[in-house]
mmCIF file of C-alpha atoms in Angstrom:
data_model
loop_
_atom_site.group_PDB
_atom_site.id
_atom_site.type_symbol
_atom_site.label_atom_id
_atom_site.label_comp_id
_atom_site.label_asym_id
_atom_site.label_seq_id
_atom_site.Cartn_x
_atom_site.Cartn_y
_atom_site.Cartn_z
ATOM 1 C CA ALA B 198 9.935 23.030 7.258
ATOM 2 C CA GLN B 199 6.756 23.150 5.163
ATOM 3 C CA SER B 200 3.412 24.648 6.619
ATOM 4 C CA VAL B 201 -0.068 25.543 5.420
ATOM 5 C CA ALA B 202 -2.280 28.277 6.764
ATOM 6 C CA GLN B 203 -6.003 28.338 6.417
ATOM 7 C CA PRO B 204 -6.858 31.703 7.895
ATOM 8 C CA GLU B 205 -10.647 31.166 8.348
ATOM 9 C CA ASP B 206 -11.995 28.700 10.817
ATOM 10 C CA GLN B 207 -15.401 28.983 9.256
ATOM 11 C CA VAL B 208 -16.919 30.232 6.067
ATOM 12 C CA ASN B 209 -20.649 30.999 5.788
ATOM 13 C CA VAL B 210 -22.261 31.382 2.414
ATOM 14 C CA ALA B 211 -25.760 31.311 1.052
ATOM 15 C CA GLU B 212 -26.742 28.546 -1.366
ATOM 16 C CA GLY B 213 -26.170 29.649 -4.930
ATOM 17 C CA ASN B 214 -23.420 32.155 -4.039
ATOM 18 C CA PRO B 215 -19.770 31.754 -4.893
ATOM 19 C CA LEU B 216 -17.673 29.882 -2.337
ATOM 20 C CA THR B 217 -13.965 30.616 -1.570
ATOM 21 C CA VAL B 218 -11.813 28.793 0.968
ATOM 22 C CA LYS B 219 -8.435 30.333 1.507
ATOM 23 C CA CYS B 220 -5.038 28.622 1.720
ATOM 24 C CA THR B 221 -1.485 29.865 1.820
ATOM 25 C CA TYR B 222 1.588 27.707 2.181
ATOM 26 C CA SER B 223 5.289 27.792 2.852
ATOM 27 C CA VAL B 224 7.737 25.197 1.414
ATOM 28 C CA SER B 225 11.188 24.989 -0.026
ATOM 29 C CA GLY B 226 11.071 25.138 -3.689
ATOM 30 C CA ASN B 227 7.998 24.450 -5.728
ATOM 31 C CA PRO B 228 5.078 22.746 -4.006
ATOM 32 C CA TYR B 229 2.532 20.060 -4.751
ATOM 33 C CA LEU B 230 -0.720 21.219 -3.418
ATOM 34 C CA PHE B 231 -3.836 19.382 -2.465
ATOM 35 C CA TRP B 232 -7.390 19.928 -1.320
ATOM 36 C CA TYR B 233 -9.444 17.420 0.662
ATOM 37 C CA VAL B 234 -12.998 17.540 2.015
ATOM 38 C CA GLN B 235 -14.233 15.770 5.209
ATOM 39 C CA TYR B 236 -17.920 15.227 5.682
ATOM 40 C CA PRO B 237 -19.197 14.509 9.258
ATOM 41 C CA ASN B 238 -17.958 11.207 10.707
ATOM 42 C CA ARG B 239 -16.130 10.313 7.507
ATOM 43 C CA GLY B 240 -12.550 10.196 6.402
ATOM 44 C CA LEU B 241 -10.992 12.774 4.068
ATOM 45 C CA GLN B 242 -11.920 12.631 0.372
ATOM 46 C CA PHE B 243 -9.567 14.028 -2.324
ATOM 47 C CA LEU B 244 -10.866 16.984 -4.272
ATOM 48 C CA LEU B 245 -8.001 18.148 -6.549
ATOM 49 C CA LYS B 246 -4.352 18.686 -6.741
ATOM 50 C CA TYR B 247 -1.806 21.009 -8.328
ATOM 51 C CA ILE B 248 1.359 19.367 -9.802
ATOM 52 C CA THR B 249 2.411 21.548 -12.552
ATOM 53 C CA GLY B 250 1.164 23.386 -15.631
ATOM 54 C CA ASP B 251 -2.036 25.345 -15.731
ATOM 55 C CA ASN B 252 -2.492 27.413 -12.450
ATOM 56 C CA LEU B 253 -6.215 26.727 -12.464
ATOM 57 C CA VAL B 254 -6.975 23.166 -11.474
ATOM 58 C CA LYS B 255 -10.495 21.623 -11.779
ATOM 59 C CA GLY B 256 -11.577 18.889 -9.444
ATOM 60 C CA SER B 257 -14.469 16.901 -8.154
ATOM 61 C CA TYR B 258 -17.941 18.172 -7.469
ATOM 62 C CA GLY B 259 -17.502 21.477 -9.463
ATOM 63 C CA PHE B 260 -14.609 22.670 -7.291
ATOM 64 C CA GLU B 261 -11.584 24.367 -8.736
ATOM 65 C CA ALA B 262 -8.513 25.940 -7.237
ATOM 66 C CA GLU B 263 -6.026 28.519 -8.375
ATOM 67 C CA PHE B 264 -2.326 28.269 -7.664
ATOM 68 C CA ASN B 265 -0.651 31.643 -7.273
ATOM 69 C CA LYS B 266 3.118 31.345 -6.907
ATOM 70 C CA SER B 267 3.839 34.926 -6.137
ATOM 71 C CA GLN B 268 1.302 35.033 -3.289
ATOM 72 C CA THR B 269 1.993 31.353 -2.193
ATOM 73 C CA SER B 270 -1.659 30.663 -2.264
ATOM 74 C CA PHE B 271 -3.941 27.873 -3.408
ATOM 75 C CA HIS B 272 -7.577 29.073 -2.806
ATOM 76 C CA LEU B 273 -10.413 26.621 -3.328
ATOM 77 C CA LYS B 274 -13.456 27.968 -5.204
ATOM 78 C CA LYS B 275 -16.807 26.903 -6.338
ATOM 79 C CA PRO B 276 -19.003 29.273 -8.517
ATOM 80 C CA SER B 277 -22.292 28.256 -6.971
ATOM 81 C CA ALA B 278 -22.396 26.601 -3.572
ATOM 82 C CA LEU B 279 -24.817 23.807 -2.523
ATOM 83 C CA VAL B 280 -26.105 22.889 0.940
ATOM 84 C CA SER B 281 -24.432 19.560 0.304
ATOM 85 C CA ASP B 282 -20.984 21.362 0.177
ATOM 86 C CA SER B 283 -21.207 22.017 3.904
ATOM 87 C CA ALA B 284 -18.165 20.262 5.335
ATOM 88 C CA LEU B 285 -14.675 20.630 6.639
ATOM 89 C CA TYR B 286 -12.103 21.401 4.056
ATOM 90 C CA PHE B 287 -8.297 20.906 4.284
ATOM 91 C CA CYS B 288 -5.522 22.265 2.264
ATOM 92 C CA ALA B 289 -2.194 20.308 2.138
ATOM 93 C CA VAL B 290 1.267 20.760 0.765
ATOM 94 C CA ARG B 291 4.111 18.515 -0.190
ATOM 95 C CA ALA B 292 7.630 19.682 -1.289
ATOM 96 C CA ARG B 293 8.985 18.564 -4.605
ATOM 97 C CA PHE B 294 12.417 17.337 -3.621
ATOM 98 C CA LYS B 295 12.951 13.612 -3.152
ATOM 99 C CA ALA B 296 14.020 13.727 0.504
ATOM 100 C CA ALA B 297 10.518 14.983 1.447
ATOM 101 C CA GLY B 298 9.128 11.740 0.477
ATOM 102 C CA ASN B 299 5.352 11.545 0.602
ATOM 103 C CA LYS B 300 4.859 13.576 3.724
ATOM 104 C CA LEU B 301 1.867 15.791 3.508
ATOM 105 C CA THR B 302 1.491 18.830 5.664
ATOM 106 C CA PHE B 303 -2.092 19.801 6.398
ATOM 107 C CA GLY B 304 -3.685 23.215 7.287
ATOM 108 C CA GLY B 305 -5.992 23.382 10.253
ATOM 109 C CA GLY B 306 -9.179 23.112 8.243
ATOM 110 C CA THR B 307 -11.991 25.432 7.354
ATOM 111 C CA ARG B 308 -15.533 24.660 8.116
ATOM 112 C CA VAL B 309 -17.974 25.608 5.315
ATOM 113 C CA LEU B 310 -21.600 26.196 6.086
ATOM 114 C CA VAL B 311 -23.875 26.646 3.176
ATOM 115 C CA LYS B 312 -27.307 28.054 4.167
ATOM 116 C CA PRO B 313 -30.467 27.529 2.111
ATOM 117 C CA ASN G 253 -13.948 -2.020 -3.733
ATOM 118 C CA ALA G 254 -13.659 -1.203 -0.038
ATOM 119 C CA GLY G 255 -10.591 1.091 -0.306
ATOM 120 C CA VAL G 256 -9.101 1.814 3.144
ATOM 121 C CA THR G 257 -10.727 0.158 6.106
ATOM 122 C CA GLN G 258 -10.025 0.752 9.810
ATOM 123 C CA THR G 259 -11.047 -1.079 12.915
ATOM 124 C CA PRO G 260 -12.456 -0.262 15.463
ATOM 125 C CA LYS G 261 -14.583 2.754 14.684
ATOM 126 C CA PHE G 262 -14.744 3.839 18.400
ATOM 127 C CA GLN G 263 -12.528 2.925 21.478
ATOM 128 C CA VAL G 264 -12.510 4.066 25.053
ATOM 129 C CA LEU G 265 -9.346 3.261 27.057
ATOM 130 C CA LYS G 266 -8.188 3.886 30.560
ATOM 131 C CA THR G 267 -4.790 5.635 31.113
ATOM 132 C CA GLY G 268 -2.046 3.005 30.861
ATOM 133 C CA GLN G 269 -4.051 0.487 28.740
ATOM 134 C CA SER G 270 -2.719 -0.647 25.456
ATOM 135 C CA MET G 271 -4.391 -1.240 22.093
ATOM 136 C CA THR G 272 -3.741 -1.669 18.441
ATOM 137 C CA LEU G 273 -5.571 0.194 15.662
ATOM 138 C CA GLN G 274 -5.878 -1.879 12.484
ATOM 139 C CA CYS G 275 -5.791 -0.580 8.897
ATOM 140 C CA ALA G 276 -6.031 -2.453 5.609
ATOM 141 C CA GLN G 277 -6.155 -1.324 1.997
ATOM 142 C CA ASP G 278 -7.197 -3.242 -1.114
ATOM 143 C CA MET G 279 -5.846 -0.940 -3.785
ATOM 144 C CA ASN G 280 -2.315 -2.643 -3.933
ATOM 145 C CA HIS G 281 -0.826 0.619 -2.728
ATOM 146 C CA ASN G 282 2.855 0.797 -1.712
ATOM 147 C CA SER G 283 2.685 3.483 0.848
ATOM 148 C CA MET G 284 0.553 3.667 4.010
ATOM 149 C CA TYR G 285 0.267 6.372 6.737
ATOM 150 C CA TRP G 286 -1.159 6.981 10.176
ATOM 151 C CA TYR G 287 -2.339 10.493 11.141
ATOM 152 C CA ARG G 288 -4.111 11.936 14.088
ATOM 153 C CA GLN G 289 -6.618 14.701 13.867
ATOM 154 C CA ASP G 290 -7.158 17.251 16.579
ATOM 155 C CA PRO G 291 -9.500 20.278 16.449
ATOM 156 C CA GLY G 292 -7.846 23.269 14.843
ATOM 157 C CA MET G 293 -4.635 21.364 14.082
ATOM 158 C CA GLY G 294 -5.520 19.563 10.971
ATOM 159 C CA LEU G 295 -3.970 16.172 10.481
ATOM 160 C CA ARG G 296 -0.518 15.372 11.773
ATOM 161 C CA LEU G 297 1.505 12.496 10.510
ATOM 162 C CA ILE G 298 2.415 9.859 13.179
ATOM 163 C CA TYR G 299 4.248 7.175 11.175
ATOM 164 C CA TYR G 300 4.349 6.123 7.632
ATOM 165 C CA SER G 301 5.554 3.123 5.563
ATOM 166 C CA ALA G 302 6.865 3.890 2.133
ATOM 167 C CA SER G 303 6.836 0.238 1.164
ATOM 168 C CA GLU G 304 6.378 -3.195 2.651
ATOM 169 C CA GLY G 305 9.147 -3.787 5.290
ATOM 170 C CA THR G 306 9.830 -0.178 5.966
ATOM 171 C CA THR G 307 8.548 2.307 8.525
ATOM 172 C CA ASP G 308 9.580 5.908 9.403
ATOM 173 C CA LYS G 309 8.640 8.443 11.980
ATOM 174 C CA GLY G 310 6.351 11.348 11.104
ATOM 175 C CA GLU G 311 5.768 14.606 12.953
ATOM 176 C CA VAL G 312 4.312 13.140 16.295
ATOM 177 C CA PRO G 313 5.577 9.611 16.745
ATOM 178 C CA ASN G 314 6.147 9.593 20.534
ATOM 179 C CA GLY G 315 3.941 7.106 22.367
ATOM 180 C CA TYR G 316 3.129 5.026 19.227
ATOM 181 C CA ASN G 317 4.566 2.093 17.466
ATOM 182 C CA VAL G 318 3.644 0.715 13.943
ATOM 183 C CA SER G 319 3.943 -2.601 12.030
ATOM 184 C CA ARG G 320 3.675 -2.994 8.288
ATOM 185 C CA LEU G 321 2.409 -6.550 8.533
ATOM 186 C CA ASN G 322 2.298 -7.006 4.677
ATOM 187 C CA LYS G 323 1.500 -4.893 1.720
ATOM 188 C CA ARG G 324 -2.168 -4.611 2.746
ATOM 189 C CA GLU G 325 -1.920 -3.981 6.422
ATOM 190 C CA PHE G 326 -0.471 -1.268 8.635
ATOM 191 C CA SER G 327 -1.299 -1.227 12.331
ATOM 192 C CA LEU G 328 -0.718 1.443 15.021
ATOM 193 C CA ARG G 329 -0.070 0.432 18.580
ATOM 194 C CA LEU G 330 -0.403 2.383 21.695
ATOM 195 C CA GLU G 331 1.610 0.683 24.346
ATOM 196 C CA SER G 332 0.469 2.790 27.457
ATOM 197 C CA ALA G 333 -2.325 5.171 26.491
ATOM 198 C CA ALA G 334 -2.408 8.727 27.829
ATOM 199 C CA PRO G 335 -5.263 11.281 27.854
ATOM 200 C CA SER G 336 -3.157 13.381 25.383
ATOM 201 C CA GLN G 337 -3.643 10.591 22.838
ATOM 202 C CA THR G 338 -7.414 11.232 22.773
ATOM 203 C CA SER G 339 -7.962 11.971 19.136
ATOM 204 C CA VAL G 340 -9.426 10.710 15.806
ATOM 205 C CA TYR G 341 -6.923 8.475 13.899
ATOM 206 C CA PHE G 342 -6.869 8.128 10.231
ATOM 207 C CA CYS G 343 -5.037 5.682 8.046
ATOM 208 C CA ALA G 344 -4.249 6.523 4.442
ATOM 209 C CA SER G 345 -2.571 4.829 1.538
ATOM 210 C CA SER G 346 -0.996 5.890 -1.711
ATOM 211 C CA ASP G 347 0.285 4.165 -4.804
ATOM 212 C CA GLY G 348 3.844 5.400 -4.977
ATOM 213 C CA GLY G 349 6.625 5.607 -2.463
ATOM 214 C CA PRO G 350 9.025 8.596 -1.765
ATOM 215 C CA LEU G 351 9.935 8.778 -5.421
ATOM 216 C CA PHE G 352 6.214 9.646 -6.308
ATOM 217 C CA PRO G 353 5.201 12.591 -4.218
ATOM 218 C CA THR G 354 2.493 13.490 -6.629
ATOM 219 C CA ASP G 355 0.441 10.554 -5.737
ATOM 220 C CA THR G 356 -2.917 11.149 -3.998
ATOM 221 C CA GLN G 357 -3.429 9.708 -0.507
ATOM 222 C CA TYR G 358 -6.750 7.860 0.100
ATOM 223 C CA PHE G 359 -8.130 7.894 3.658
ATOM 224 C CA GLY G 360 -10.070 5.432 5.783
ATOM 225 C CA PRO G 361 -13.117 6.363 7.915
ATOM 226 C CA GLY G 362 -11.204 6.882 11.115
ATOM 227 C CA THR G 363 -11.087 5.568 14.653
ATOM 228 C CA ARG G 364 -12.270 7.848 17.438
ATOM 229 C CA LEU G 365 -10.267 7.109 20.515
ATOM 230 C CA THR G 366 -10.874 8.410 23.995
ATOM 231 C CA VAL G 367 -8.406 7.862 26.798
ATOM 232 C CA LEU G 368 -9.731 8.535 30.295
#
């Protein structure tokens, strides 16, 4: 079975400081990895995904994530956080083999609070 | 371009009542999904439809039924609502079916359901 862990329920950061949201995963074989963001009372919005190739993936709104196979991690980063980045962030994993279909498994979410 | 739409936005039911949540997408996507979101548990897959005319159970299907009415629409039905089904429900769609697990899923705005 595949699973995702987001060890921090909440991350607090000052505006302008670097932001990191942690994610580790467990899946059979190589993974496809995704980050989504959810603003209050809204659906999830896609940020970025890792499929193959370069371990550093760049996405929307200045976010990037680094795939680390040995540590089974896919941490989300932003060099300089904005107050508008305050939201709920979800990491998700999908196995590569065909039988897994399109089933995404989500982590529990990390709430990010960026203070002015 | 509306993307994924869901109705209603909010609903309050009494235990034992039934209701249907509606979802429609205008992106000509093949696959559609229903998730529920509960605090600290991320999103959990209820049912999905890899293509028109097919549906499959996800992680938490008990107490729900689905209908893929056509390529655009995918409804979720609660036959006899229970308090444990109080949650936020999200519909999503993606372009490919099981053979395209790299496809991004796009989410609707959600339906907040309370069962008393």
